Amino acid sequence: MAFQLPELGYAYDALAPHIDARTMEIHHSKHHNGYTTKLNGAIAGTDLEGKSIEDILTNLDMSNSGVRNNGGGFYNHSLFWTVMNPNDKGILNGELKETIEAAFGSKEAFMDAFSNAAATQFGSGWAWLCVLPGGKVEVCATPNQDNPLMPGVTCGGTPILGLDVWEHAYYLNYQNRRPDYITAFFNVINWNEVAKRYAAAK
Ligand code: MN
């Protein structure tokens, strides 16, 4: 079974004004769709066909640029859509709140660390909140479509929150103002989903 472009689960305009409808439509229907199609092409007829995306990325040959770029792109965007939600966002609470406060000191200090990782990623890439074995969390960033599941990526653990800082993710609305886009992202984080991912990963 080939990989399928996942549904967003909400309308393209649902995250406006924080993320505008046109950006969401192009990002999902063109960019993510492109990664999905190219991933399927890259694994067709190889022993990767039929494996889960997590299995493919965890055991990836990093010199396989077709699978690295498009498998990363497929996985990263699939996570990204779920950690945003305009309606049922929830709040940071419970065990994840305690874990974040233990690691960073406060929710605000976490937001500063995450924002800094996103703002200082040179060129294209992603900022992440990851869960390490044992349940501790850390913030980091990766270039291009790399992600923390891949071998040798120093940013360890399982990603539970990710922010796309490629220009295609924000340029139509924010132009060069990446920091404004990062600030806006905190208004649409789906904490219920992040907590669910934390519970599954820890
Ligand atoms: Mn993207």
Short mmCIF file of C-alpha atoms and ligand atoms in Angstrom, two decimals:
data_model
loop_
_atom_site.label_atom_id
_atom_site.label_comp_id
_atom_site.label_asym_id
_atom_site.label_seq_id
_atom_site.Cartn_x
_atom_site.Cartn_y
_atom_site.Cartn_z
CA MET A 1 0.00 0.00 0.00
CA ALA A 2 1.50 3.28 -1.07
CA PHE A 3 1.66 6.23 1.32
CA GLN A 4 -1.36 8.53 1.09
CA LEU A 5 -1.51 12.27 1.64
CA PRO A 6 -3.33 12.57 4.99
CA GLU A 7 -6.36 14.83 5.38
CA LEU A 8 -5.74 18.03 7.32
CA GLY A 9 -8.74 17.41 9.57
CA TYR A 10 -9.77 21.07 9.34
CA ALA A 11 -10.37 23.67 6.64
CA TYR A 12 -7.54 25.51 4.93
CA ASP A 13 -8.73 28.78 6.48
CA ALA A 14 -9.18 27.35 9.97
CA LEU A 15 -5.84 28.58 11.33
CA ALA A 16 -6.21 32.14 10.01
CA PRO A 17 -5.11 34.76 10.79
CA HIS A 18 -2.13 32.95 12.34
CA ILE A 19 -1.55 30.85 9.24
CA ASP A 20 -3.47 31.98 6.15
CA ALA A 21 -5.64 29.78 3.93
CA ARG A 22 -3.58 30.17 0.75
CA THR A 23 -0.40 29.10 2.52
CA MET A 24 -2.15 26.09 4.05
CA GLU A 25 -3.66 25.04 0.72
CA ILE A 26 -0.38 25.21 -1.21
CA HIS A 27 1.57 23.67 1.65
CA HIS A 28 -0.75 20.68 1.97
CA SER A 29 -1.99 20.08 -1.59
CA LYS A 30 1.29 20.89 -3.39
CA HIS A 31 4.28 20.53 -1.07
CA HIS A 32 3.12 17.67 1.15
CA ASN A 33 1.49 15.97 -1.81
CA GLY A 34 4.77 16.23 -3.70
CA TYR A 35 6.77 14.63 -0.88
CA THR A 36 4.20 11.83 -0.70
CA THR A 37 4.32 11.09 -4.43
CA LYS A 38 8.11 11.23 -4.56
CA LEU A 39 8.45 9.01 -1.48
CA ASN A 40 6.28 6.39 -3.14
CA GLY A 41 8.43 6.64 -6.25
CA ALA A 42 11.64 6.34 -4.24
CA ILE A 43 10.61 3.16 -2.43
CA ALA A 44 8.76 1.45 -5.29
CA GLY A 45 10.29 -1.92 -6.00
CA THR A 46 12.71 -1.74 -3.04
CA ASP A 47 12.62 -3.60 0.27
CA LEU A 48 11.28 -0.42 1.92
CA GLU A 49 7.94 -0.84 0.21
CA GLY A 50 5.26 -1.85 2.70
CA LYS A 51 7.18 -0.69 5.80
CA SER A 52 5.87 2.00 8.15
CA ILE A 53 7.29 5.49 7.74
CA GLU A 54 8.71 5.31 11.29
CA ASP A 55 10.51 2.06 10.43
CA ILE A 56 11.85 3.54 7.19
CA LEU A 57 13.19 6.70 8.87
CA THR A 58 14.60 4.98 11.97
CA ASN A 59 16.65 2.58 9.84
CA LEU A 60 17.38 4.99 7.01
CA ASP A 61 20.51 4.89 4.88
CA MET A 62 21.24 8.63 5.07
CA SER A 63 22.96 8.54 1.68
CA ASN A 64 19.59 7.64 0.12
CA SER A 65 18.61 11.24 -0.57
CA GLY A 66 15.31 10.41 -2.27
CA VAL A 67 13.95 8.63 0.78
CA ARG A 68 15.68 10.97 3.24
CA ASN A 69 14.16 14.13 1.72
CA ASN A 70 10.76 12.81 0.74
CA GLY A 71 10.26 10.35 3.60
CA GLY A 72 11.23 13.11 6.00
CA GLY A 73 8.91 15.51 4.21
CA PHE A 74 6.05 13.02 4.34
CA TYR A 75 6.49 12.28 8.05
CA ASN A 76 7.24 15.84 9.20
CA HIS A 77 4.20 17.39 7.55
CA SER A 78 1.94 14.53 8.68
CA LEU A 79 2.96 15.37 12.26
CA PHE A 80 2.76 19.14 11.69
CA TRP A 81 -0.92 19.17 10.65
CA THR A 82 -1.95 17.22 13.75
CA VAL A 83 -0.17 19.43 16.28
CA MET A 84 -2.18 22.43 15.11
CA ASN A 85 -5.92 22.78 15.59
CA PRO A 86 -8.12 25.85 15.62
CA ASN A 87 -10.91 24.37 17.72
CA ASP A 88 -9.94 21.70 20.20
CA LYS A 89 -6.53 22.98 21.24
CA GLY A 90 -6.53 22.17 24.92
CA ILE A 91 -3.94 23.67 27.23
CA LEU A 92 -0.55 22.51 28.42
CA ASN A 93 -1.31 20.59 31.61
CA GLY A 94 -0.78 17.35 33.47
CA GLU A 95 2.32 15.23 33.06
CA LEU A 96 3.56 17.03 29.95
CA LYS A 97 3.36 20.39 31.73
CA GLU A 98 5.33 19.02 34.67
CA THR A 99 7.93 17.50 32.33
CA ILE A 100 8.35 20.73 30.37
CA GLU A 101 8.63 22.76 33.56
CA ALA A 102 11.24 20.33 34.90
CA ALA A 103 13.29 20.62 31.71
CA PHE A 104 12.99 24.36 31.03
CA GLY A 105 11.79 25.93 34.28
CA SER A 106 8.47 27.22 32.92
CA LYS A 107 6.19 27.09 29.90
CA GLU A 108 7.46 30.55 28.92
CA ALA A 109 11.08 29.39 29.06
CA PHE A 110 10.16 26.41 26.89
CA MET A 111 8.52 28.77 24.38
CA ASP A 112 11.69 30.89 24.34
CA ALA A 113 13.88 27.82 23.73
CA PHE A 114 11.59 26.49 20.99
CA SER A 115 11.32 29.92 19.34
CA ASN A 116 15.07 30.33 19.44
CA ALA A 117 15.61 26.92 17.82
CA ALA A 118 13.12 27.82 15.08
CA ALA A 119 14.50 31.31 14.52
CA THR A 120 18.16 30.30 14.39
CA GLN A 121 17.78 27.28 12.09
CA PHE A 122 19.73 28.62 9.11
CA GLY A 123 17.77 28.23 5.88
CA SER A 124 15.15 25.51 5.64
CA GLY A 125 14.34 23.09 8.44
CA TRP A 126 12.26 22.28 11.47
CA ALA A 127 12.17 23.01 15.19
CA TRP A 128 11.21 20.13 17.46
CA LEU A 129 10.17 19.16 20.94
CA CYS A 130 11.40 15.59 21.41
CA VAL A 131 10.97 12.88 24.02
CA LEU A 132 14.10 11.02 25.05
CA PRO A 133 14.11 7.48 26.44
CA GLY A 134 12.95 7.80 30.05
CA GLY A 135 10.51 10.59 29.28
CA LYS A 136 12.72 13.69 29.42
CA VAL A 137 12.04 16.32 26.75
CA GLU A 138 14.40 18.52 24.74
CA VAL A 139 14.19 21.17 22.04
CA CYS A 140 16.29 21.11 18.89
CA ALA A 141 16.26 21.85 15.18
CA THR A 142 17.15 19.94 12.03
CA PRO A 143 17.93 21.12 8.48
CA ASN A 144 15.86 20.45 5.37
CA GLN A 145 13.46 17.50 5.90
CA ASP A 146 15.66 15.65 8.39
CA ASN A 147 14.06 14.72 11.69
CA PRO A 148 15.02 13.27 15.07
CA LEU A 149 14.07 9.70 14.14
CA MET A 150 16.85 9.47 11.56
CA PRO A 151 20.18 7.79 12.36
CA GLY A 152 22.95 10.14 13.40
CA VAL A 153 20.68 13.15 13.88
CA THR A 154 22.02 14.64 17.11
CA CYS A 155 18.61 15.90 18.08
CA GLY A 156 17.48 12.74 19.78
CA GLY A 157 14.30 11.00 20.65
CA THR A 158 10.78 10.97 19.30
CA PRO A 159 9.35 14.25 17.97
CA ILE A 160 6.03 15.24 19.56
CA LEU A 161 5.80 18.87 18.37
CA GLY A 162 7.29 20.28 15.18
CA LEU A 163 7.35 23.63 13.43
CA ASP A 164 8.14 23.95 9.73
CA VAL A 165 10.42 26.95 9.14
CA TRP A 166 10.87 26.51 5.40
CA GLU A 167 9.96 29.77 3.67
CA HIS A 168 7.10 27.96 1.90
CA ALA A 169 5.47 27.62 5.33
CA TYR A 170 5.15 31.35 5.96
CA TYR A 171 6.44 33.58 3.15
CA LEU A 172 3.09 34.50 1.54
CA ASN A 173 1.82 36.05 4.77
CA TYR A 174 4.96 36.92 6.72
CA GLN A 175 7.61 37.40 3.99
CA ASN A 176 10.95 37.53 5.80
CA ARG A 177 9.39 37.89 9.26
CA ARG A 178 10.01 34.35 10.49
CA PRO A 179 9.87 35.44 14.17
CA ASP A 180 6.29 36.70 13.71
CA TYR A 181 5.28 33.35 12.21
CA ILE A 182 6.89 31.53 15.13
CA THR A 183 5.02 33.70 17.63
CA ALA A 184 1.75 33.06 15.77
CA PHE A 185 2.31 29.29 15.86
CA PHE A 186 1.90 29.25 19.65
CA ASN A 187 -1.72 30.39 19.14
CA VAL A 188 -2.64 27.25 17.21
CA ILE A 189 -0.74 24.46 18.99
CA ASN A 190 -2.98 21.49 19.69
CA TRP A 191 -1.75 20.60 23.19
CA ASN A 192 -4.14 17.66 23.41
CA GLU A 193 -2.33 16.04 20.48
CA VAL A 194 1.13 16.87 21.84
CA ALA A 195 0.19 15.33 25.21
CA LYS A 196 -1.13 12.24 23.43
CA ARG A 197 2.13 11.90 21.52
CA TYR A 198 4.11 12.40 24.73
CA ALA A 199 2.21 9.63 26.49
CA ALA A 200 2.79 7.28 23.57
CA ALA A 201 6.50 8.09 23.23
CA LYS A 202 7.81 8.33 26.81
MN MN B 1 6.71 22.40 4.56
#
